[in-house]
Short mmCIF file of C-alpha atoms in Angstrom, two decimals:
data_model
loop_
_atom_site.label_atom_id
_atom_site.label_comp_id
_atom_site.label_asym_id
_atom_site.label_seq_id
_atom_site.Cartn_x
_atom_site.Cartn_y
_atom_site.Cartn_z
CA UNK A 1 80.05 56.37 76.98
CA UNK A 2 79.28 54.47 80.45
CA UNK A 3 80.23 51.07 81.21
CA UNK A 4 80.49 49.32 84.46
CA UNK A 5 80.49 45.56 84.98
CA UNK A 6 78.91 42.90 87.68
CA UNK A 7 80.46 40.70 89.85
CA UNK A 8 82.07 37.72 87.66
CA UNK A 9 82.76 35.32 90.38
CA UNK A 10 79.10 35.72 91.54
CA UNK A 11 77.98 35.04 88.28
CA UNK A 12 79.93 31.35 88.22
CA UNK A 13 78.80 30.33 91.72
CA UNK A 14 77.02 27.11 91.60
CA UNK A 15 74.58 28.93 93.81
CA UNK A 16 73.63 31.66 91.63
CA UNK A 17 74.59 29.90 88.09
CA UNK A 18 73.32 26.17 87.59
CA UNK A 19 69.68 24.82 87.64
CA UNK A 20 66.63 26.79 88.29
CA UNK A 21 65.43 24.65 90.74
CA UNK A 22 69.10 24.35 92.32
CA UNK A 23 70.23 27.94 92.83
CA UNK A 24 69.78 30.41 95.48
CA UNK A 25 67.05 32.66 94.80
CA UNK A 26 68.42 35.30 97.19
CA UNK A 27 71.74 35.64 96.12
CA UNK A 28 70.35 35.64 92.25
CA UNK A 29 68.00 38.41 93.08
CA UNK A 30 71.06 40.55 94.59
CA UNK A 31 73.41 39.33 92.33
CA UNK A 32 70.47 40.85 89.34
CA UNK A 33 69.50 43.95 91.70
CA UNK A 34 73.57 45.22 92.19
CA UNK A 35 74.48 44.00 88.16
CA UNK A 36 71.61 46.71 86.95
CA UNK A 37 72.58 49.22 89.42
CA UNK A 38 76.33 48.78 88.54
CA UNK A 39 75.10 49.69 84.42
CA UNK A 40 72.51 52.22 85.22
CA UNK A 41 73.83 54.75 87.79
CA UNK A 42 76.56 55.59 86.02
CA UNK A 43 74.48 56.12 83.31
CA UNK A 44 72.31 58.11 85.55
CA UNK A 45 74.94 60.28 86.96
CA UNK A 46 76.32 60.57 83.19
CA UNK A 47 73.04 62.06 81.43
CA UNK A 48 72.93 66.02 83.07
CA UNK A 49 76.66 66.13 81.81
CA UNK A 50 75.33 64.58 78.38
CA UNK A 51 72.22 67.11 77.97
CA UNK A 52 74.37 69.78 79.01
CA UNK A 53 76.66 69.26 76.13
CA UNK A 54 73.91 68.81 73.72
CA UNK A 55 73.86 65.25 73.13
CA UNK A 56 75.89 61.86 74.16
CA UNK A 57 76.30 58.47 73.87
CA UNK A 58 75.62 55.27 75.81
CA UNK A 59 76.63 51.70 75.15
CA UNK A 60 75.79 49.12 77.16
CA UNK A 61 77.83 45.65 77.37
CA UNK A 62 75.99 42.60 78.71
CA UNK A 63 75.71 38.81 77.76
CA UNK A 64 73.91 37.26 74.36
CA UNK A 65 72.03 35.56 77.58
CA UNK A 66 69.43 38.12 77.51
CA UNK A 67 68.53 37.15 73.57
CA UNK A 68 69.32 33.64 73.77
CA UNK A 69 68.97 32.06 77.60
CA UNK A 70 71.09 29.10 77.80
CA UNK A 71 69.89 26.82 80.66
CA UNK A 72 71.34 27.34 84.16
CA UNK A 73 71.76 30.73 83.44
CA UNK A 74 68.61 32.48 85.33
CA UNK A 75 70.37 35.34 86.52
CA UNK A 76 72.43 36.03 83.15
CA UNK A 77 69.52 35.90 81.46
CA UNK A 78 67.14 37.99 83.92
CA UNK A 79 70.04 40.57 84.67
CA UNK A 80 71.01 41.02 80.56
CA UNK A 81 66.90 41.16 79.48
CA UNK A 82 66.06 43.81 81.52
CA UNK A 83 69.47 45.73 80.17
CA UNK A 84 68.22 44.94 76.75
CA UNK A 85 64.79 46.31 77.55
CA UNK A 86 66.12 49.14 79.54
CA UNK A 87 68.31 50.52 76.98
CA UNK A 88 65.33 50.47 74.95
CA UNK A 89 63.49 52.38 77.12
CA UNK A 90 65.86 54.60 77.74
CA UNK A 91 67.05 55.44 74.16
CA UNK A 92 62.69 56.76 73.46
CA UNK A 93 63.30 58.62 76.88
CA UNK A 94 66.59 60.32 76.38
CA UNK A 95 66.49 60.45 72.22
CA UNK A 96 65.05 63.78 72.64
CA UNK A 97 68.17 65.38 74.47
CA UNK A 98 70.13 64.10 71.34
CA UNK A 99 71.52 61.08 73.87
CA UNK A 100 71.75 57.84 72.17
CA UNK A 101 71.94 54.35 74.26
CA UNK A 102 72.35 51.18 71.89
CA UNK A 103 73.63 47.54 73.72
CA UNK A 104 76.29 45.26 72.50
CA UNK A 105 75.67 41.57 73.73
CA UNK A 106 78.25 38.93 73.84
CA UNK A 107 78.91 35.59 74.64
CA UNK A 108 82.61 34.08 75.16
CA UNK A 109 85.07 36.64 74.57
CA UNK A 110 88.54 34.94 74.13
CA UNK A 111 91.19 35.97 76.49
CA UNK A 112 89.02 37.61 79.25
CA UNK A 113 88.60 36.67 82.82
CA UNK A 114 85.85 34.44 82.13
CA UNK A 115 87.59 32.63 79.27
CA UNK A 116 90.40 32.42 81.92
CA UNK A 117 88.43 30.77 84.04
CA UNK A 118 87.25 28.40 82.30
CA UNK A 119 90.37 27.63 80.09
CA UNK A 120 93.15 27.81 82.01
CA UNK A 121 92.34 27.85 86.32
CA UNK A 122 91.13 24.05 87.22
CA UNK A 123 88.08 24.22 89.00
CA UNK A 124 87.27 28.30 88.40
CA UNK A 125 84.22 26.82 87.00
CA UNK A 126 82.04 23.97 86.44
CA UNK A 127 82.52 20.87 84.25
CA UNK A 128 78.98 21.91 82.65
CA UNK A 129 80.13 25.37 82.44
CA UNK A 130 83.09 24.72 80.70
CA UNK A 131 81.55 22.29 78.26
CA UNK A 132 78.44 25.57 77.83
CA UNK A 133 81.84 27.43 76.71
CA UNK A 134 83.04 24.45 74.32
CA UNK A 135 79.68 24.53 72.52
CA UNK A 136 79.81 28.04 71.90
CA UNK A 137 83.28 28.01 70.27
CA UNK A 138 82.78 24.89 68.08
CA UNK A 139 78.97 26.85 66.90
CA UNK A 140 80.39 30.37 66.31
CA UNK A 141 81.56 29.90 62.18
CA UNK A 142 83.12 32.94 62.31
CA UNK A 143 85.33 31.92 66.03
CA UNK A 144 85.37 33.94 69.32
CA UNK A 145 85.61 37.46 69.53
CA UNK A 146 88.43 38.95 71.47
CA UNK A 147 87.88 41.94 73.97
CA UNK A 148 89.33 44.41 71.29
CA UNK A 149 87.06 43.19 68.56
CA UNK A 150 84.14 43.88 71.00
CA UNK A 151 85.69 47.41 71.42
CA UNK A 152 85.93 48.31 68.06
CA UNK A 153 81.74 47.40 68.10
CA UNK A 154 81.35 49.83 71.38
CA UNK A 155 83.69 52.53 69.36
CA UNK A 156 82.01 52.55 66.69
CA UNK A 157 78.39 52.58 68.16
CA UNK A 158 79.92 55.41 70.17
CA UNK A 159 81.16 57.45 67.00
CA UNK A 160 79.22 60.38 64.80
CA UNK A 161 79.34 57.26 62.39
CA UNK A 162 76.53 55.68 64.29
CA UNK A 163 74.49 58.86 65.08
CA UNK A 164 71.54 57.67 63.34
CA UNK A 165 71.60 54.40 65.76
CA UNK A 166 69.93 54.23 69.14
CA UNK A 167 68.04 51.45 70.88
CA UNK A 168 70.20 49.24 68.55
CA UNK A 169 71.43 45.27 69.64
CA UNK A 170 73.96 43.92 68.04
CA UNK A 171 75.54 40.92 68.90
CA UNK A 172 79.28 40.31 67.87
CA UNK A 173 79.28 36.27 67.96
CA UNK A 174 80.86 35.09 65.50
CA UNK A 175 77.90 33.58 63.89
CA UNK A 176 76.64 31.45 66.37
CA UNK A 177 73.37 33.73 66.92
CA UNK A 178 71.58 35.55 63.92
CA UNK A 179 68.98 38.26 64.81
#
């Protein structure tokens, strides 16, 4: 079960995360080019092992972004798409070596370094950012998922109990988007 992350503070520059016709097109392309390559080489280097053993599992983790773009987030929402669509693509390619890849897309998780940074380090983040974050929680019925409930969604994607699921999205927000 691969997972690798991107580069978080990247993601909150102003340069890279603010107003399309405001950011840096450079550093979003890069910042987009290394956060793919950071999910799908491991993934890469992970499937001869997989077909070896006769079957595996992949679960990607990446933002609600690439479901639900929220403004000022171009390279959230190109970066997460293209996971979405990739794990799509790869659970037709790699279904037939018994290797299922399903995605898990989030959006705050409470008491992780980006809820850090926007709760509790002054000036980690925008004002606009902050108040993107303040939406969220007050429109998510259900509140904020923590990093463990998100785990217990990977697990369990990952588990014989989900063998029948590949190319699957779910998004654990609390309610605040329905698909």
């Amino acid at each position: 079960m691969p997972n690798a992350g991107g580069n978080d503070d990247e993601a909150r520059s102003p340069d890279v995360r603010g107003p399309f016709p405001d950011i840096d097109l450079g550093r979003v392309t890069a910042f987009i080019g290394q956060a793919v390559a950071a999910k799908l080489l491991v993934v890469q280097s992970a499937v001869p092992y997989m077909r070896e053993r006769g079957g595996g599992s992949v679960v990607f983790v990446t933002s609600e972004g690439g479901r639900v773009p929220t403004p000022g987030q171009t390279a959230i929402a190109t970066f997460s798409g293209g996971l979405i669509m990739a794990s799509k693509l790869l659970s037709k390619e790699l279904a037939r070596h018994q290797i299922r890849v399903n995605c898990v897309c989030v959006t705050v998780v409470r008491d992780s370094p980006s809820w850090e940074a926007a709760f509790q380090h002054e000036g980690r983040v925008s004002d606009h950012h902050r108040k993107q974050y303040e939406k969220i929680i007050d429109r998510s019925p259900l509140g904020v998922a923590a990093p463990q409930d998100i785990g217990n969604v990977v697990t369990f994607l990952a588990s014989d109990d989900a063998k029948y699921l590949t190319g699957t999205v779910v998004s654990p927000t609390g309610g605040l988007t329905i698909h």
